[in-house]
Amino acid sequence: MPSPLEKIIIEQIEAEGPMSVGAFMAMALGHPEHGYYMKQDPFGRAGDFVTAPEVSQMFGEMIGVWAADIWMQMGAPARFVFLECGPGRGTLMADMMRATKNVAGFHDAAEIHLLEMSPVLKAKQEEALSGFDVVWHESMMRVPYDAPVIVIGNEFLDALPFHQMIKTDEGEVERMVSVHEGKLVFVPARGDITEVSREREGFVSNVCARIKAQSGAALFIDYGHKKSGVGDTFQAIKGHEYVDVLSHVGDADLTSHVDFEALKRGVDIDVHGAVTQGTFLTALGIAARAMVLAQKAEGQQMETLEKGLHRLVDSGEMGGLFKVIGFTHHDKPLKPHGF
Ligand code: SAH
């Protein structure tokens, strides 16, 4: 049975012709009614996948300390825009704020802004951050222009559309999603694939332009590779399993690896990394934080803590698969921790 969104996409392709992988992804994730992020909360054990802030509170605590440190390096401005892109359940921002509550002046200075397109997740974020003043935006254009910015995004860039180019006998063409016998298929079907994402690179260069004009820093963490490569990394996850990318339209999360080398292209402010998430969190002192928490942990909590730490930093786990990249600009060079 095709999903309601699959039917809509099939009808659109039949009327207007094949659509790019990027257009397909944007619809599958962001269709106002049936899009994957628009209609449900995909996180957690019962959901489709688990993200680092949901694995352990230590992730958000480390990033919170990172943000407070860079704020101090910036001379502790009395007001700054603390922007999180794609905050999911709001867990990361809540943990960052909890970890920084004793940093003198930081909470008074931080104006929390969240970039979020999903009404379902916005409601979750409202709950998680109920003690704070929060401003939501659906577009970067609405984010204030009159203060320094500190921007955080975990697993945000991979949710932005990307495109696939495929080598054929007639040269390189864009790989499209088409319809064959009532089913979604790729055309051309076979060939060497390279991936590009104007959307991700454009987003990062927009953030960097803001940092250049307003001063500040950004940190993006995502599943991906340090160097541009060749190959098909388009993937769909449903119920913690990989599924076919063209099936379960609107009911599976769609992502591809983030090309961190490509994100650096055309950026004319200071770039830090990319380094692995394990290197980053270890340099920030996550092991010491785990020891402090371990002293208060009882029974099951101890096991959860150890498992969480292992998952976040181990090179065979998120610690190696995820990469971290930083961008900074200020009237004096900034030295963000972790790189
Ligand atoms: N950072 C969270 C969630 C990652 S999932 C975590 O680590 O748990 C991706 C998040 O980005 C979701 O909140 C999703 O709704 C949001 N998102 C995806 N595409 C978006 C877009 N184009 N504009 C704004 N938010 C978007």
Coordinates of C-alpha atoms and ligand atoms in Angstrom, one line a residue:
M1 CA 0.0 0.0 0.0
P2 CA 1.5 3.3 -1.0
S3 CA 1.5 5.9 1.8
P4 CA -0.7 9.1 1.3
L5 CA 2.5 11.1 0.6
E6 CA 3.7 8.5 -1.9
K7 CA 0.4 8.9 -3.8
I8 CA 0.8 12.7 -3.9
I9 CA 4.4 12.4 -5.2
I10 CA 3.5 9.8 -7.8
E11 CA 0.7 12.1 -9.1
Q12 CA 3.0 15.1 -9.2
I13 CA 5.7 13.1 -11.1
E14 CA 3.0 11.9 -13.6
A15 CA 1.8 15.4 -14.1
E16 CA 5.1 17.3 -14.2
G17 CA 7.9 14.7 -14.8
P18 CA 10.6 13.2 -12.6
M19 CA 11.8 15.1 -9.6
S20 CA 15.4 15.4 -8.2
V21 CA 16.5 13.4 -5.2
G22 CA 16.6 16.8 -3.3
A23 CA 13.0 17.7 -4.2
F24 CA 11.9 14.2 -3.2
M25 CA 13.7 14.4 0.1
A26 CA 12.3 17.9 0.9
M27 CA 8.8 16.6 0.3
A28 CA 9.3 13.3 2.2
L29 CA 10.6 15.2 5.3
G30 CA 8.8 18.5 5.0
H31 CA 5.4 18.1 3.3
P32 CA 3.2 20.3 5.5
E33 CA 0.7 17.5 6.3
H34 CA 2.4 14.2 5.6
G35 CA 6.1 15.0 5.9
Y36 CA 8.2 12.8 8.2
Y37 CA 9.2 15.6 10.6
M38 CA 5.9 17.4 10.3
K39 CA 3.6 14.8 11.7
Q40 CA 5.5 12.9 14.5
D41 CA 8.2 12.8 17.0
P42 CA 10.7 10.4 15.5
F43 CA 13.2 10.1 18.4
G44 CA 13.9 7.7 21.2
R45 CA 13.7 4.0 21.8
A46 CA 10.1 3.8 20.6
G47 CA 10.8 6.0 17.6
D48 CA 13.0 5.5 14.5
F49 CA 16.4 6.7 15.7
V50 CA 18.3 8.0 18.7
T51 CA 20.4 11.2 18.6
A52 CA 23.4 12.1 20.8
P53 CA 21.4 14.4 23.1
E54 CA 18.9 11.6 23.7
V55 CA 21.7 9.1 24.4
S56 CA 23.1 11.0 27.4
Q57 CA 22.8 14.4 29.1
M58 CA 26.6 14.6 28.9
F59 CA 26.4 15.5 25.2
G60 CA 24.4 18.7 25.8
E61 CA 26.5 19.6 28.9
M62 CA 29.7 19.5 26.9
I63 CA 28.3 21.6 24.1
G64 CA 26.9 24.0 26.7
V65 CA 30.3 24.4 28.3
W66 CA 31.8 24.9 24.8
A67 CA 29.3 27.7 24.1
A68 CA 29.9 29.4 27.5
D69 CA 33.7 29.3 26.9
I70 CA 33.4 30.9 23.4
W71 CA 31.1 33.5 24.8
M72 CA 33.7 34.4 27.4
Q73 CA 36.4 34.5 24.7
M74 CA 34.2 36.9 22.9
G75 CA 34.4 39.2 25.9
A76 CA 31.1 38.1 27.5
P77 CA 28.8 40.3 25.4
A78 CA 25.7 41.4 27.4
R79 CA 23.4 40.1 24.7
F80 CA 23.8 37.4 22.1
V81 CA 21.6 35.2 19.9
F82 CA 21.9 31.6 21.1
L83 CA 20.5 29.8 18.0
E84 CA 19.9 26.1 17.7
C85 CA 19.1 24.7 14.3
G86 CA 16.7 21.7 14.2
P87 CA 16.4 21.2 18.0
G88 CA 14.3 18.0 17.9
R89 CA 12.9 17.5 21.3
G90 CA 14.7 20.5 22.8
T91 CA 16.9 18.2 24.9
L92 CA 20.2 19.6 23.8
M93 CA 19.2 23.2 24.5
A94 CA 17.8 22.2 27.9
D95 CA 21.0 20.4 28.8
M96 CA 23.2 23.3 27.6
M97 CA 21.2 25.7 29.7
R98 CA 21.3 23.5 32.8
A99 CA 25.1 23.0 32.4
T100 CA 25.7 26.8 32.2
K101 CA 23.4 28.1 34.9
N102 CA 26.4 28.9 37.2
V103 CA 28.3 30.7 34.5
A104 CA 28.0 34.3 35.7
G105 CA 26.0 36.4 33.2
F106 CA 25.6 33.7 30.6
H107 CA 21.9 33.1 31.0
D108 CA 21.1 36.8 31.1
A109 CA 23.0 37.4 27.9
A110 CA 21.6 34.3 26.0
E111 CA 18.6 35.1 23.9
I112 CA 17.3 31.6 22.9
H113 CA 16.3 31.3 19.2
L114 CA 15.2 28.0 17.6
L115 CA 15.1 27.2 13.9
E116 CA 12.4 24.6 13.5
M117 CA 9.9 23.7 10.8
S118 CA 7.9 21.0 12.6
P119 CA 4.9 22.0 14.7
V120 CA 5.0 18.6 16.5
L121 CA 8.6 19.1 17.6
K122 CA 8.0 22.8 18.4
A123 CA 5.5 21.7 21.0
K124 CA 8.1 19.3 22.5
Q125 CA 10.6 22.0 22.6
E126 CA 8.2 24.3 24.3
E127 CA 7.8 21.7 27.0
A128 CA 11.5 21.0 27.4
L129 CA 12.3 24.7 27.7
S130 CA 9.3 25.9 29.7
G131 CA 11.4 27.9 32.1
F132 CA 13.0 30.0 29.4
D133 CA 12.0 32.8 26.9
V134 CA 12.3 31.2 23.5
V135 CA 11.7 32.6 20.0
W136 CA 11.0 30.2 17.1
H137 CA 11.8 30.8 13.4
E138 CA 11.1 28.8 10.3
S139 CA 13.8 30.7 8.3
M140 CA 17.2 32.2 9.0
M141 CA 16.0 35.5 7.6
R142 CA 14.0 36.1 10.8
V143 CA 16.9 35.6 13.1
P144 CA 18.0 39.0 14.6
Y145 CA 20.8 40.9 12.9
D146 CA 21.8 43.2 15.8
A147 CA 23.8 41.0 18.2
P148 CA 26.6 38.4 18.2
V149 CA 25.5 34.8 17.4
I150 CA 26.4 31.4 18.8
V151 CA 24.9 28.8 16.5
I152 CA 24.6 25.0 17.3
G153 CA 23.2 22.3 15.1
N154 CA 23.2 18.6 15.8
E155 CA 22.0 16.3 13.0
F156 CA 20.5 19.3 11.3
L157 CA 22.5 19.6 8.1
D158 CA 21.9 15.9 7.2
A159 CA 18.1 16.6 7.2
L160 CA 18.6 19.3 4.5
P161 CA 18.2 18.1 0.9
F162 CA 21.1 16.9 -1.2
H163 CA 21.4 16.0 -4.9
Q164 CA 23.0 13.0 -6.6
M165 CA 24.9 13.2 -9.9
I166 CA 25.3 10.0 -11.9
K167 CA 27.7 9.2 -14.7
T168 CA 26.1 7.8 -17.9
D169 CA 27.4 7.2 -21.4
E170 CA 26.1 10.6 -22.4
G171 CA 27.9 12.3 -19.5
E172 CA 27.0 13.3 -16.0
V173 CA 23.3 13.9 -15.2
E174 CA 21.3 14.5 -12.1
R175 CA 19.7 11.3 -10.7
M176 CA 15.9 11.7 -10.5
V177 CA 13.0 10.0 -8.9
S178 CA 10.4 8.8 -11.5
V179 CA 7.5 6.4 -11.7
H180 CA 7.5 3.0 -13.4
E181 CA 4.4 0.8 -13.3
G182 CA 2.9 2.8 -10.5
K183 CA 6.1 2.6 -8.3
L184 CA 8.8 5.2 -7.5
V185 CA 12.1 4.4 -9.1
F186 CA 15.5 6.1 -9.7
V187 CA 16.5 7.2 -13.2
P188 CA 19.0 6.5 -14.5
A189 CA 19.0 3.2 -12.5
R190 CA 22.8 2.6 -12.5
G191 CA 26.1 4.4 -12.6
D192 CA 28.7 6.0 -10.4
I193 CA 27.2 8.5 -8.0
T194 CA 28.6 11.7 -6.5
E195 CA 26.6 13.8 -4.1
V196 CA 26.3 17.6 -3.7
S197 CA 24.2 19.8 -1.5
R198 CA 23.7 23.4 -2.4
E199 CA 21.2 23.5 0.5
R200 CA 23.7 22.4 3.2
E201 CA 26.6 24.5 1.9
G202 CA 24.3 27.4 1.3
F203 CA 23.0 27.2 4.9
V204 CA 26.5 27.1 6.4
S205 CA 27.7 29.9 4.3
N206 CA 24.7 32.0 5.3
V207 CA 25.5 31.3 9.0
C208 CA 29.2 32.2 8.4
A209 CA 28.1 35.5 6.7
R210 CA 26.1 36.3 9.9
I211 CA 29.1 35.4 12.1
K212 CA 31.3 37.7 9.9
A213 CA 28.9 40.6 10.2
Q214 CA 27.7 40.1 13.7
S215 CA 30.7 38.2 15.3
G216 CA 30.3 34.9 17.0
A217 CA 30.7 31.2 16.4
A218 CA 29.0 28.1 15.1
L219 CA 29.2 24.4 15.8
F220 CA 27.7 21.7 13.6
I221 CA 27.8 18.0 14.4
D222 CA 26.7 15.4 12.0
Y223 CA 27.1 12.0 10.5
G224 CA 29.5 12.3 7.6
H225 CA 33.0 12.4 6.2
K226 CA 35.9 14.8 6.5
K227 CA 36.9 14.6 2.8
S228 CA 34.6 14.7 -0.2
G229 CA 34.2 11.2 -1.7
V230 CA 32.3 9.3 -4.3
G231 CA 29.3 7.1 -3.7
D232 CA 25.7 6.8 -2.8
T233 CA 25.1 7.6 0.9
F234 CA 21.3 8.2 0.7
Q235 CA 19.7 6.2 3.5
A236 CA 16.3 5.7 5.2
I237 CA 15.8 4.6 8.8
K238 CA 12.5 3.3 10.3
G239 CA 12.2 1.7 13.7
H240 CA 16.0 1.6 14.1
E241 CA 16.4 -0.4 10.8
Y242 CA 17.7 0.6 7.4
V243 CA 14.8 0.5 4.8
D244 CA 14.6 1.2 1.1
V245 CA 14.8 5.0 0.5
L246 CA 11.8 5.1 -1.9
S247 CA 9.5 3.0 0.3
H248 CA 7.8 4.3 3.5
V249 CA 7.6 7.8 2.1
G250 CA 6.9 10.2 5.0
D251 CA 7.3 7.3 7.5
A252 CA 11.1 6.9 7.4
D253 CA 13.8 9.4 8.2
L254 CA 15.9 10.3 5.1
T255 CA 19.5 11.4 5.3
S256 CA 22.8 11.3 3.6
H257 CA 26.3 11.8 4.8
V258 CA 27.4 15.4 5.3
D259 CA 30.4 16.3 3.2
F260 CA 32.4 18.4 5.7
E261 CA 35.1 19.4 3.1
A262 CA 32.4 20.9 1.0
L263 CA 31.1 22.9 3.9
K264 CA 34.4 24.7 4.1
R265 CA 34.4 25.8 0.5
G266 CA 33.8 29.5 0.0
V267 CA 33.8 30.2 3.8
D268 CA 36.1 33.2 4.6
I269 CA 36.1 33.1 8.4
D270 CA 38.1 30.8 10.7
V271 CA 37.3 27.1 10.3
H272 CA 38.0 24.5 13.0
G273 CA 38.0 20.7 12.2
A274 CA 36.3 18.7 11.2
V275 CA 37.3 16.3 14.0
T276 CA 35.5 13.2 15.1
Q277 CA 32.9 13.6 17.8
G278 CA 35.0 11.3 20.0
T279 CA 38.0 13.6 19.8
F280 CA 35.9 16.6 20.4
L281 CA 34.0 15.4 23.4
T282 CA 37.2 13.8 24.9
A283 CA 39.0 17.1 24.6
L284 CA 36.2 18.9 26.3
G285 CA 36.5 16.5 29.3
I286 CA 33.5 14.2 28.9
A287 CA 35.4 11.4 30.8
A288 CA 35.8 13.6 33.9
R289 CA 32.1 14.6 33.7
A290 CA 31.2 10.9 33.6
M291 CA 33.2 10.3 36.7
V292 CA 31.4 13.0 38.6
L293 CA 28.0 11.6 37.5
A294 CA 29.2 8.1 38.4
Q295 CA 29.7 9.1 42.0
K296 CA 25.9 9.8 42.3
A297 CA 24.7 7.0 40.1
E298 CA 22.9 4.0 41.5
G299 CA 22.2 0.6 40.0
Q300 CA 20.9 0.9 36.5
Q301 CA 22.0 4.5 36.2
M302 CA 25.7 3.4 36.3
E303 CA 25.2 1.1 33.3
T304 CA 23.2 3.7 31.4
L305 CA 26.1 6.2 32.0
E306 CA 28.8 3.8 30.9
K307 CA 26.9 2.8 27.8
G308 CA 26.1 6.4 26.9
L309 CA 29.8 7.4 27.2
H310 CA 30.9 4.5 25.1
R311 CA 28.3 5.3 22.4
L312 CA 29.2 9.0 22.3
V313 CA 33.0 8.7 22.1
D314 CA 33.9 5.3 20.9
S315 CA 35.5 5.3 17.4
G316 CA 33.3 2.4 16.2
E317 CA 30.2 4.1 17.4
M318 CA 28.9 7.7 17.1
G319 CA 32.3 8.9 18.4
G320 CA 33.9 8.0 15.1
L321 CA 31.0 8.2 12.6
F322 CA 30.0 11.8 13.6
K323 CA 32.2 14.8 12.9
V324 CA 32.3 18.2 14.4
I325 CA 33.1 21.5 12.6
G326 CA 33.4 24.9 14.1
F327 CA 33.4 28.4 12.6
T328 CA 34.4 31.6 14.4
H329 CA 35.0 35.3 13.7
H330 CA 35.7 38.1 16.1
D331 CA 37.9 41.2 16.3
K332 CA 40.5 38.9 17.7
P333 CA 41.0 35.2 16.8
L334 CA 39.0 32.8 18.9
K335 CA 40.2 29.4 20.0
P336 CA 37.2 27.1 20.4
H337 CA 37.8 24.1 22.6
G338 CA 37.7 20.5 21.3
F339 CA 39.7 20.8 18.0
Ligands
SAH1 N1 19.1 18.2 16.9 C1 18.1 17.2 17.3 C2 17.2 16.8 16.2 C3 17.8 16.3 14.9 S1 16.6 15.8 13.7 C4 18.8 16.1 18.0 O1 20.0 16.0 17.9 O2 18.1 15.3 18.7 C5 16.5 17.2 12.6 C6 15.7 18.4 13.2 O3 15.8 19.4 12.2 C7 14.3 18.2 13.6 O4 14.0 19.0 14.7 C8 13.6 18.7 12.3 O5 12.2 19.0 12.5 C9 14.5 19.9 11.9 N2 14.5 20.3 10.5 C10 14.7 19.5 9.5 N3 14.7 20.2 8.3 C11 14.5 21.5 8.7 C12 14.4 22.8 8.0 N4 14.5 22.8 6.7 N5 14.1 23.9 8.7 C13 14.0 23.9 10.0 N6 14.1 22.7 10.8 C14 14.3 21.6 10.1

